[in-house]
């Protein structure tokens, strides 16, 4: 997204999108240990204020989760950057599954690092809004599906990466099975206290790395 595109869409020229505000966020992420330059660049250029309601747009470049309605939140920039880093380390990403489109913000960041993303959302209204935003930003390698991600997406498997933006109590077995060999699943686990894990599928089985304590909205089954 270049500046002329932002100007043309009216996404530029207001204080909240100023380069300085975004630079401050990037500096903060670097302080917190995000070091992948391409990921930092993606966070700098995806207009996060575009993914929240106008009333909250002035807070869009704070490093915090914000409400997007229906009891859900847009993920904190730090966690979006961290999960993206974790997913793209290692082999290149061809096909990625995201569970929990929400506002579409994480999807927009991730879209720069994968050939194709399928993103599932169980709340129709959120999905529709996300679709409009991604379309306006001309992001064309994302397919949105209104579906319950508890069972993954068998007809598109295997995936090189799976990212869950909501926390189940345990890792759904289907998600493990839908990983390609060498594929990575980045997922928060737990009901009250949640922990972020990266699980890599190897020839022999699965390797699980604990990353850090996190807070996510709960992973729910069924459609809404
Ligand atoms: N990364 C998103 C965060 C959205 S919050 C963003 O930046 O906006 C998590 C989302 O996961 C919510 O929209 C919620 O409805 C969705 N979700 C929770 N459980 C799900 C499931 N089983 N299948 C699909 N989506 C789910």
PDB file of C-alpha atoms and ligand atoms in Angstrom:
ATOM      1  CA  UNK A   1       0.000   0.000   0.000  1.00  0.00           C
ATOM      2  CA  UNK A   2       1.700   3.169  -1.040  1.00  0.00           C
ATOM      3  CA  UNK A   3       0.937   6.696   0.017  1.00  0.00           C
ATOM      4  CA  UNK A   4      -0.831   7.599  -3.199  1.00  0.00           C
ATOM      5  CA  UNK A   5      -3.215   4.683  -2.696  1.00  0.00           C
ATOM      6  CA  UNK A   6      -3.898   5.827   0.848  1.00  0.00           C
ATOM      7  CA  UNK A   7      -4.447   9.370  -0.332  1.00  0.00           C
ATOM      8  CA  UNK A   8      -6.806   8.206  -3.071  1.00  0.00           C
ATOM      9  CA  UNK A   9      -8.912   6.252  -0.610  1.00  0.00           C
ATOM     10  CA  UNK A  10      -8.972   9.045   1.932  1.00  0.00           C
ATOM     11  CA  UNK A  11      -7.035   6.881   4.380  1.00  0.00           C
ATOM     12  CA  UNK A  12      -4.246   9.364   4.675  1.00  0.00           C
ATOM     13  CA  UNK A  13      -3.920  12.941   5.755  1.00  0.00           C
ATOM     14  CA  UNK A  14      -5.415  12.579   9.207  1.00  0.00           C
ATOM     15  CA  UNK A  15      -3.390  12.646  12.379  1.00  0.00           C
ATOM     16  CA  UNK A  16      -3.940   9.041  13.308  1.00  0.00           C
ATOM     17  CA  UNK A  17      -2.250   7.795  10.166  1.00  0.00           C
ATOM     18  CA  UNK A  18       0.725  10.097  10.486  1.00  0.00           C
ATOM     19  CA  UNK A  19       4.070   8.507   9.871  1.00  0.00           C
ATOM     20  CA  UNK A  20       5.180   9.499  13.361  1.00  0.00           C
ATOM     21  CA  UNK A  21       2.329   7.686  15.051  1.00  0.00           C
ATOM     22  CA  UNK A  22       3.114   4.538  13.113  1.00  0.00           C
ATOM     23  CA  UNK A  23       6.840   4.870  13.705  1.00  0.00           C
ATOM     24  CA  UNK A  24       6.172   4.998  17.428  1.00  0.00           C
ATOM     25  CA  UNK A  25       4.266   1.734  17.241  1.00  0.00           C
ATOM     26  CA  UNK A  26       7.072   0.099  15.248  1.00  0.00           C
ATOM     27  CA  UNK A  27       9.663   1.279  17.774  1.00  0.00           C
ATOM     28  CA  UNK A  28       7.564  -0.227  20.550  1.00  0.00           C
ATOM     29  CA  UNK A  29       7.304  -3.563  18.774  1.00  0.00           C
ATOM     30  CA  UNK A  30      11.063  -3.590  18.253  1.00  0.00           C
ATOM     31  CA  UNK A  31      11.541  -2.920  21.971  1.00  0.00           C
ATOM     32  CA  UNK A  32       9.363  -5.928  22.659  1.00  0.00           C
ATOM     33  CA  UNK A  33      11.561  -8.135  20.522  1.00  0.00           C
ATOM     34  CA  UNK A  34       9.939  -8.145  17.089  1.00  0.00           C
ATOM     35  CA  UNK A  35      12.924  -8.145  14.755  1.00  0.00           C
ATOM     36  CA  UNK A  36      11.740  -9.416  11.393  1.00  0.00           C
ATOM     37  CA  UNK A  37      12.054  -6.384   9.164  1.00  0.00           C
ATOM     38  CA  UNK A  38       9.390  -7.485   6.670  1.00  0.00           C
ATOM     39  CA  UNK A  39       6.898  -8.051   9.489  1.00  0.00           C
ATOM     40  CA  UNK A  40       7.607  -4.611  10.974  1.00  0.00           C
ATOM     41  CA  UNK A  41       7.182  -3.112   7.524  1.00  0.00           C
ATOM     42  CA  UNK A  42       3.839  -4.876   7.092  1.00  0.00           C
ATOM     43  CA  UNK A  43       2.607  -3.508  10.415  1.00  0.00           C
ATOM     44  CA  UNK A  44       3.784  -0.048   9.428  1.00  0.00           C
ATOM     45  CA  UNK A  45       1.927  -0.049   6.141  1.00  0.00           C
ATOM     46  CA  UNK A  46      -1.352  -1.886   6.812  1.00  0.00           C
ATOM     47  CA  UNK A  47      -3.805   0.879   7.900  1.00  0.00           C
ATOM     48  CA  UNK A  48      -5.062  -0.551  11.205  1.00  0.00           C
ATOM     49  CA  UNK A  49      -7.476   2.354  11.690  1.00  0.00           C
ATOM     50  CA  UNK A  50      -9.331   1.013   8.673  1.00  0.00           C
ATOM     51  CA  UNK A  51     -10.159  -2.172  10.640  1.00  0.00           C
ATOM     52  CA  UNK A  52     -11.892  -0.555  13.622  1.00  0.00           C
ATOM     53  CA  UNK A  53     -14.983   1.610  13.974  1.00  0.00           C
ATOM     54  CA  UNK A  54     -14.462   5.288  13.302  1.00  0.00           C
ATOM     55  CA  UNK A  55     -15.002   6.124  16.956  1.00  0.00           C
ATOM     56  CA  UNK A  56     -11.946   4.063  17.886  1.00  0.00           C
ATOM     57  CA  UNK A  57      -9.778   4.993  14.925  1.00  0.00           C
ATOM     58  CA  UNK A  58      -7.730   7.489  16.941  1.00  0.00           C
ATOM     59  CA  UNK A  59      -6.519   4.568  19.082  1.00  0.00           C
ATOM     60  CA  UNK A  60      -5.700   2.273  16.184  1.00  0.00           C
ATOM     61  CA  UNK A  61      -1.919   2.698  16.470  1.00  0.00           C
ATOM     62  CA  UNK A  62      -1.791   1.977  20.179  1.00  0.00           C
ATOM     63  CA  UNK A  63      -0.388  -1.438  20.938  1.00  0.00           C
ATOM     64  CA  UNK A  64      -3.621  -2.757  22.331  1.00  0.00           C
ATOM     65  CA  UNK A  65      -6.574  -4.965  21.398  1.00  0.00           C
ATOM     66  CA  UNK A  66      -9.765  -2.975  20.696  1.00  0.00           C
ATOM     67  CA  UNK A  67     -13.438  -4.023  20.551  1.00  0.00           C
ATOM     68  CA  UNK A  68     -14.907  -4.779  17.122  1.00  0.00           C
ATOM     69  CA  UNK A  69     -18.409  -5.691  18.330  1.00  0.00           C
ATOM     70  CA  UNK A  70     -20.088  -9.046  19.001  1.00  0.00           C
ATOM     71  CA  UNK A  71     -17.844  -9.556  22.014  1.00  0.00           C
ATOM     72  CA  UNK A  72     -14.746  -9.813  19.812  1.00  0.00           C
ATOM     73  CA  UNK A  73     -11.567  -7.774  19.506  1.00  0.00           C
ATOM     74  CA  UNK A  74      -9.033  -6.783  16.886  1.00  0.00           C
ATOM     75  CA  UNK A  75      -5.748  -8.356  17.964  1.00  0.00           C
ATOM     76  CA  UNK A  76      -2.990  -6.291  19.543  1.00  0.00           C
ATOM     77  CA  UNK A  77      -0.334  -5.270  16.981  1.00  0.00           C
ATOM     78  CA  UNK A  78       2.397  -6.946  19.058  1.00  0.00           C
ATOM     79  CA  UNK A  79       0.605 -10.291  18.968  1.00  0.00           C
ATOM     80  CA  UNK A  80      -0.159  -9.978  15.242  1.00  0.00           C
ATOM     81  CA  UNK A  81       3.524  -9.291  14.580  1.00  0.00           C
ATOM     82  CA  UNK A  82       4.665 -12.118  16.871  1.00  0.00           C
ATOM     83  CA  UNK A  83       2.318 -14.724  15.422  1.00  0.00           C
ATOM     84  CA  UNK A  84       3.246 -13.692  11.896  1.00  0.00           C
ATOM     85  CA  UNK A  85       6.950 -14.026  12.714  1.00  0.00           C
ATOM     86  CA  UNK A  86       6.381 -17.443  14.237  1.00  0.00           C
ATOM     87  CA  UNK A  87       4.438 -18.639  11.243  1.00  0.00           C
ATOM     88  CA  UNK A  88       6.840 -17.428   8.538  1.00  0.00           C
ATOM     89  CA  UNK A  89      10.073 -18.632  10.142  1.00  0.00           C
ATOM     90  CA  UNK A  90      11.455 -21.626   8.285  1.00  0.00           C
ATOM     91  CA  UNK A  91       9.995 -22.791   4.996  1.00  0.00           C
ATOM     92  CA  UNK A  92       8.074 -20.358   2.738  1.00  0.00           C
ATOM     93  CA  UNK A  93       4.310 -20.275   3.100  1.00  0.00           C
ATOM     94  CA  UNK A  94       2.244 -21.422   0.222  1.00  0.00           C
ATOM     95  CA  UNK A  95      -1.156 -22.157   1.690  1.00  0.00           C
ATOM     96  CA  UNK A  96      -2.277 -20.808   5.061  1.00  0.00           C
ATOM     97  CA  UNK A  97      -5.412 -21.362   7.113  1.00  0.00           C
ATOM     98  CA  UNK A  98      -6.514 -18.668   9.536  1.00  0.00           C
ATOM     99  CA  UNK A  99      -9.204 -19.316  12.100  1.00  0.00           C
ATOM    100  CA  UNK A 100     -11.003 -16.195  13.290  1.00  0.00           C
ATOM    101  CA  UNK A 101     -10.965 -13.487  10.611  1.00  0.00           C
ATOM    102  CA  UNK A 102     -12.452 -10.944  13.040  1.00  0.00           C
ATOM    103  CA  UNK A 103     -11.765  -7.494  11.627  1.00  0.00           C
ATOM    104  CA  UNK A 104      -9.478  -8.905   8.933  1.00  0.00           C
ATOM    105  CA  UNK A 105      -6.426  -7.061  10.290  1.00  0.00           C
ATOM    106  CA  UNK A 106      -4.254 -10.097  10.987  1.00  0.00           C
ATOM    107  CA  UNK A 107      -5.384 -11.485   7.639  1.00  0.00           C
ATOM    108  CA  UNK A 108      -4.199  -8.336   5.836  1.00  0.00           C
ATOM    109  CA  UNK A 109      -0.781  -8.512   7.493  1.00  0.00           C
ATOM    110  CA  UNK A 110      -0.410 -12.223   6.810  1.00  0.00           C
ATOM    111  CA  UNK A 111      -1.499 -11.848   3.195  1.00  0.00           C
ATOM    112  CA  UNK A 112       1.923 -10.411   2.410  1.00  0.00           C
ATOM    113  CA  UNK A 113       3.664 -13.580   3.456  1.00  0.00           C
ATOM    114  CA  UNK A 114       1.618 -16.353   1.897  1.00  0.00           C
ATOM    115  CA  UNK A 115       0.619 -17.245  -1.605  1.00  0.00           C
ATOM    116  CA  UNK A 116      -2.920 -18.089  -0.552  1.00  0.00           C
ATOM    117  CA  UNK A 117      -4.880 -17.668   2.688  1.00  0.00           C
ATOM    118  CA  UNK A 118      -8.187 -19.182   3.617  1.00  0.00           C
ATOM    119  CA  UNK A 119      -9.653 -17.409   6.632  1.00  0.00           C
ATOM    120  CA  UNK A 120     -12.631 -18.785   8.562  1.00  0.00           C
ATOM    121  CA  UNK A 121     -15.041 -16.758  10.689  1.00  0.00           C
ATOM    122  CA  UNK A 122     -18.126 -17.957  12.571  1.00  0.00           C
ATOM    123  CA  UNK A 123     -19.795 -14.513  12.929  1.00  0.00           C
ATOM    124  CA  UNK A 124     -21.304 -13.500   9.611  1.00  0.00           C
ATOM    125  CA  UNK A 125     -21.469  -9.739  10.281  1.00  0.00           C
ATOM    126  CA  UNK A 126     -17.780  -9.559  11.105  1.00  0.00           C
ATOM    127  CA  UNK A 127     -16.914 -11.567   8.045  1.00  0.00           C
ATOM    128  CA  UNK A 128     -18.837  -9.214   5.765  1.00  0.00           C
ATOM    129  CA  UNK A 129     -17.098  -6.152   7.152  1.00  0.00           C
ATOM    130  CA  UNK A 130     -13.708  -7.824   6.829  1.00  0.00           C
ATOM    131  CA  UNK A 131     -14.511  -8.712   3.238  1.00  0.00           C
ATOM    132  CA  UNK A 132     -15.216  -5.063   2.357  1.00  0.00           C
ATOM    133  CA  UNK A 133     -12.011  -3.882   3.971  1.00  0.00           C
ATOM    134  CA  UNK A 134      -9.797  -6.459   2.294  1.00  0.00           C
ATOM    135  CA  UNK A 135     -11.424  -5.702  -1.033  1.00  0.00           C
ATOM    136  CA  UNK A 136     -10.874  -1.951  -0.596  1.00  0.00           C
ATOM    137  CA  UNK A 137      -7.233  -2.621   0.159  1.00  0.00           C
ATOM    138  CA  UNK A 138      -6.998  -4.754  -2.985  1.00  0.00           C
ATOM    139  CA  UNK A 139      -5.852  -7.836  -1.142  1.00  0.00           C
ATOM    140  CA  UNK A 140      -6.588 -10.604  -3.592  1.00  0.00           C
ATOM    141  CA  UNK A 141      -4.931 -13.718  -2.214  1.00  0.00           C
ATOM    142  CA  UNK A 142      -7.394 -14.237   0.647  1.00  0.00           C
ATOM    143  CA  UNK A 143     -10.502 -16.401   0.547  1.00  0.00           C
ATOM    144  CA  UNK A 144     -12.986 -15.780   3.362  1.00  0.00           C
ATOM    145  CA  UNK A 145     -15.295 -18.569   4.460  1.00  0.00           C
ATOM    146  CA  UNK A 146     -18.190 -18.454   6.881  1.00  0.00           C
ATOM    147  CA  UNK A 147     -17.374 -21.626   8.787  1.00  0.00           C
ATOM    148  CA  UNK A 148     -16.663 -23.082  12.200  1.00  0.00           C
ATOM    149  CA  UNK A 149     -12.918 -23.570  12.405  1.00  0.00           C
ATOM    150  CA  UNK A 150     -13.047 -26.224  15.133  1.00  0.00           C
ATOM    151  CA  UNK A 151     -12.589 -28.889  12.498  1.00  0.00           C
ATOM    152  CA  UNK A 152     -10.225 -26.895  10.308  1.00  0.00           C
ATOM    153  CA  UNK A 153     -10.874 -27.086   6.583  1.00  0.00           C
ATOM    154  CA  UNK A 154     -10.344 -30.594   5.281  1.00  0.00           C
ATOM    155  CA  UNK A 155     -11.064 -29.862   1.622  1.00  0.00           C
ATOM    156  CA  UNK A 156      -8.156 -27.387   1.375  1.00  0.00           C
ATOM    157  CA  UNK A 157      -5.641 -29.285   3.541  1.00  0.00           C
ATOM    158  CA  UNK A 158      -2.710 -29.699   3.956  1.00  0.00           C
ATOM    159  CA  UNK A 159      -1.575 -26.226   5.063  1.00  0.00           C
ATOM    160  CA  UNK A 160       1.963 -24.870   5.436  1.00  0.00           C
ATOM    161  CA  UNK A 161       0.721 -22.682   8.229  1.00  0.00           C
ATOM    162  CA  UNK A 162      -2.342 -22.486  10.463  1.00  0.00           C
ATOM    163  CA  UNK A 163      -2.968 -19.491  12.696  1.00  0.00           C
ATOM    164  CA  UNK A 164      -5.726 -19.420  15.308  1.00  0.00           C
ATOM    165  CA  UNK A 165      -6.868 -16.006  16.550  1.00  0.00           C
ATOM    166  CA  UNK A 166      -9.058 -17.451  19.325  1.00  0.00           C
ATOM    167  CA  UNK A 167      -8.132 -19.813  22.147  1.00  0.00           C
ATOM    168  CA  UNK A 168      -9.557 -23.345  22.458  1.00  0.00           C
ATOM    169  CA  UNK A 169      -9.159 -25.354  25.694  1.00  0.00           C
ATOM    170  CA  UNK A 170      -7.064 -27.923  23.827  1.00  0.00           C
ATOM    171  CA  UNK A 171      -5.485 -28.183  20.402  1.00  0.00           C
ATOM    172  CA  UNK A 172      -8.131 -29.495  17.973  1.00  0.00           C
ATOM    173  CA  UNK A 173      -6.847 -32.776  16.544  1.00  0.00           C
ATOM    174  CA  UNK A 174      -8.104 -31.862  13.059  1.00  0.00           C
ATOM    175  CA  UNK A 175      -5.793 -28.838  12.921  1.00  0.00           C
ATOM    176  CA  UNK A 176      -2.781 -31.039  13.635  1.00  0.00           C
ATOM    177  CA  UNK A 177      -3.844 -33.480  10.950  1.00  0.00           C
ATOM    178  CA  UNK A 178      -4.304 -30.713   8.377  1.00  0.00           C
ATOM    179  CA  UNK A 179      -0.689 -29.505   8.676  1.00  0.00           C
ATOM    180  CA  UNK A 180       1.747 -30.378   5.900  1.00  0.00           C
ATOM    181  CA  UNK A 181       5.050 -31.951   6.979  1.00  0.00           C
ATOM    182  CA  UNK A 182       7.139 -28.960   8.065  1.00  0.00           C
ATOM    183  CA  UNK A 183       3.949 -26.948   8.547  1.00  0.00           C
ATOM    184  CA  UNK A 184       3.433 -24.789  11.638  1.00  0.00           C
ATOM    185  CA  UNK A 185       0.371 -24.218  13.791  1.00  0.00           C
ATOM    186  CA  UNK A 186       0.460 -21.043  15.900  1.00  0.00           C
ATOM    187  CA  UNK A 187      -2.288 -21.192  18.490  1.00  0.00           C
ATOM    188  CA  UNK A 188      -3.241 -19.875  21.934  1.00  0.00           C
ATOM    189  CA  UNK A 189      -4.419 -22.628  24.275  1.00  0.00           C
ATOM    190  CA  UNK A 190      -6.331 -22.505  27.562  1.00  0.00           C
ATOM    191  CA  UNK A 191      -9.526 -21.206  29.075  1.00  0.00           C
ATOM    192  CA  UNK A 192      -8.529 -18.804  31.833  1.00  0.00           C
ATOM    193  CA  UNK A 193      -4.789 -18.709  31.561  1.00  0.00           C
ATOM    194  CA  UNK A 194      -3.752 -18.940  27.962  1.00  0.00           C
ATOM    195  CA  UNK A 195      -0.442 -19.880  26.473  1.00  0.00           C
ATOM    196  CA  UNK A 196       0.749 -19.346  22.941  1.00  0.00           C
ATOM    197  CA  UNK A 197       2.292 -22.375  21.243  1.00  0.00           C
ATOM    198  CA  UNK A 198       3.903 -23.134  17.942  1.00  0.00           C
ATOM    199  CA  UNK A 199       3.467 -26.731  16.901  1.00  0.00           C
ATOM    200  CA  UNK A 200       5.528 -27.979  13.965  1.00  0.00           C
ATOM    201  CA  UNK A 201       4.683 -31.161  12.121  1.00  0.00           C
ATOM    202  CA  UNK A 202       7.759 -33.293  11.421  1.00  0.00           C
ATOM    203  CA  UNK A 203       8.213 -36.665   9.691  1.00  0.00           C
ATOM    204  CA  UNK A 204       8.132 -38.278  13.128  1.00  0.00           C
ATOM    205  CA  UNK A 205       5.289 -36.383  14.765  1.00  0.00           C
ATOM    206  CA  UNK A 206       4.784 -32.953  16.290  1.00  0.00           C
ATOM    207  CA  UNK A 207       7.150 -30.574  18.077  1.00  0.00           C
ATOM    208  CA  UNK A 208       5.539 -28.161  20.488  1.00  0.00           C
ATOM    209  CA  UNK A 209       7.205 -24.906  21.584  1.00  0.00           C
ATOM    210  CA  UNK A 210       5.807 -22.716  24.346  1.00  0.00           C
ATOM    211  CA  UNK A 211       6.110 -19.072  23.300  1.00  0.00           C
ATOM    212  CA  UNK A 212       4.531 -16.865  25.972  1.00  0.00           C
ATOM    213  CA  UNK A 213       1.451 -16.160  28.094  1.00  0.00           C
ATOM    214  CA  UNK A 214      -1.302 -14.423  26.120  1.00  0.00           C
ATOM    215  CA  UNK A 215      -4.933 -13.261  26.250  1.00  0.00           C
ATOM    216  CA  UNK A 216      -7.325 -14.123  23.441  1.00  0.00           C
ATOM    217  CA  UNK A 217     -11.074 -14.341  23.014  1.00  0.00           C
ATOM    218  CA  UNK A 218     -12.396 -17.906  23.367  1.00  0.00           C
ATOM    219  CA  UNK A 219     -12.567 -20.294  20.451  1.00  0.00           C
ATOM    220  CA  UNK A 220     -16.223 -21.288  20.036  1.00  0.00           C
ATOM    221  CA  UNK A 221     -17.951 -23.922  17.999  1.00  0.00           C
ATOM    222  CA  UNK A 222     -21.021 -23.444  15.825  1.00  0.00           C
ATOM    223  CA  UNK A 223     -22.011 -20.535  13.587  1.00  0.00           C
ATOM    224  CA  UNK A 224     -23.561 -17.188  14.482  1.00  0.00           C
TER     225      UNK A 224
HETATM  226  N1  LIG B   1      -7.000 -11.471  14.377  1.00  0.00           N
HETATM  227  C1  LIG B   1      -8.350 -10.961  14.436  1.00  0.00           C
HETATM  228  C2  LIG B   1      -8.879 -11.271  15.805  1.00  0.00           C
HETATM  229  C3  LIG B   1     -10.309 -11.558  15.831  1.00  0.00           C
HETATM  230  S1  LIG B   1     -10.920 -12.093  17.396  1.00  0.00           S
HETATM  231  C4  LIG B   1      -8.287  -9.462  14.182  1.00  0.00           C
HETATM  232  O1  LIG B   1      -7.177  -8.933  14.150  1.00  0.00           O
HETATM  233  O2  LIG B   1      -9.327  -8.812  14.044  1.00  0.00           O
HETATM  234  C5  LIG B   1     -11.113 -13.806  17.086  1.00  0.00           C
HETATM  235  C6  LIG B   1     -12.160 -14.177  16.080  1.00  0.00           C
HETATM  236  O3  LIG B   1     -12.252 -15.601  16.061  1.00  0.00           O
HETATM  237  C7  LIG B   1     -13.570 -13.670  16.403  1.00  0.00           C
HETATM  238  O4  LIG B   1     -14.044 -12.910  15.336  1.00  0.00           O
HETATM  239  C8  LIG B   1     -14.373 -14.966  16.593  1.00  0.00           C
HETATM  240  O5  LIG B   1     -15.705 -14.858  16.125  1.00  0.00           O
HETATM  241  C9  LIG B   1     -13.585 -15.961  15.787  1.00  0.00           C
HETATM  242  N2  LIG B   1     -13.776 -17.371  16.162  1.00  0.00           N
HETATM  243  C10 LIG B   1     -13.791 -17.909  17.400  1.00  0.00           C
HETATM  244  N3  LIG B   1     -13.977 -19.241  17.339  1.00  0.00           N
HETATM  245  C11 LIG B   1     -14.064 -19.564  16.012  1.00  0.00           C
HETATM  246  C12 LIG B   1     -14.275 -20.768  15.286  1.00  0.00           C
HETATM  247  N4  LIG B   1     -14.430 -21.938  15.896  1.00  0.00           N
HETATM  248  N5  LIG B   1     -14.310 -20.715  13.939  1.00  0.00           N
HETATM  249  C13 LIG B   1     -14.173 -19.540  13.275  1.00  0.00           C
HETATM  250  N6  LIG B   1     -13.979 -18.353  13.907  1.00  0.00           N
HETATM  251  C14 LIG B   1     -13.927 -18.362  15.256  1.00  0.00           C
END
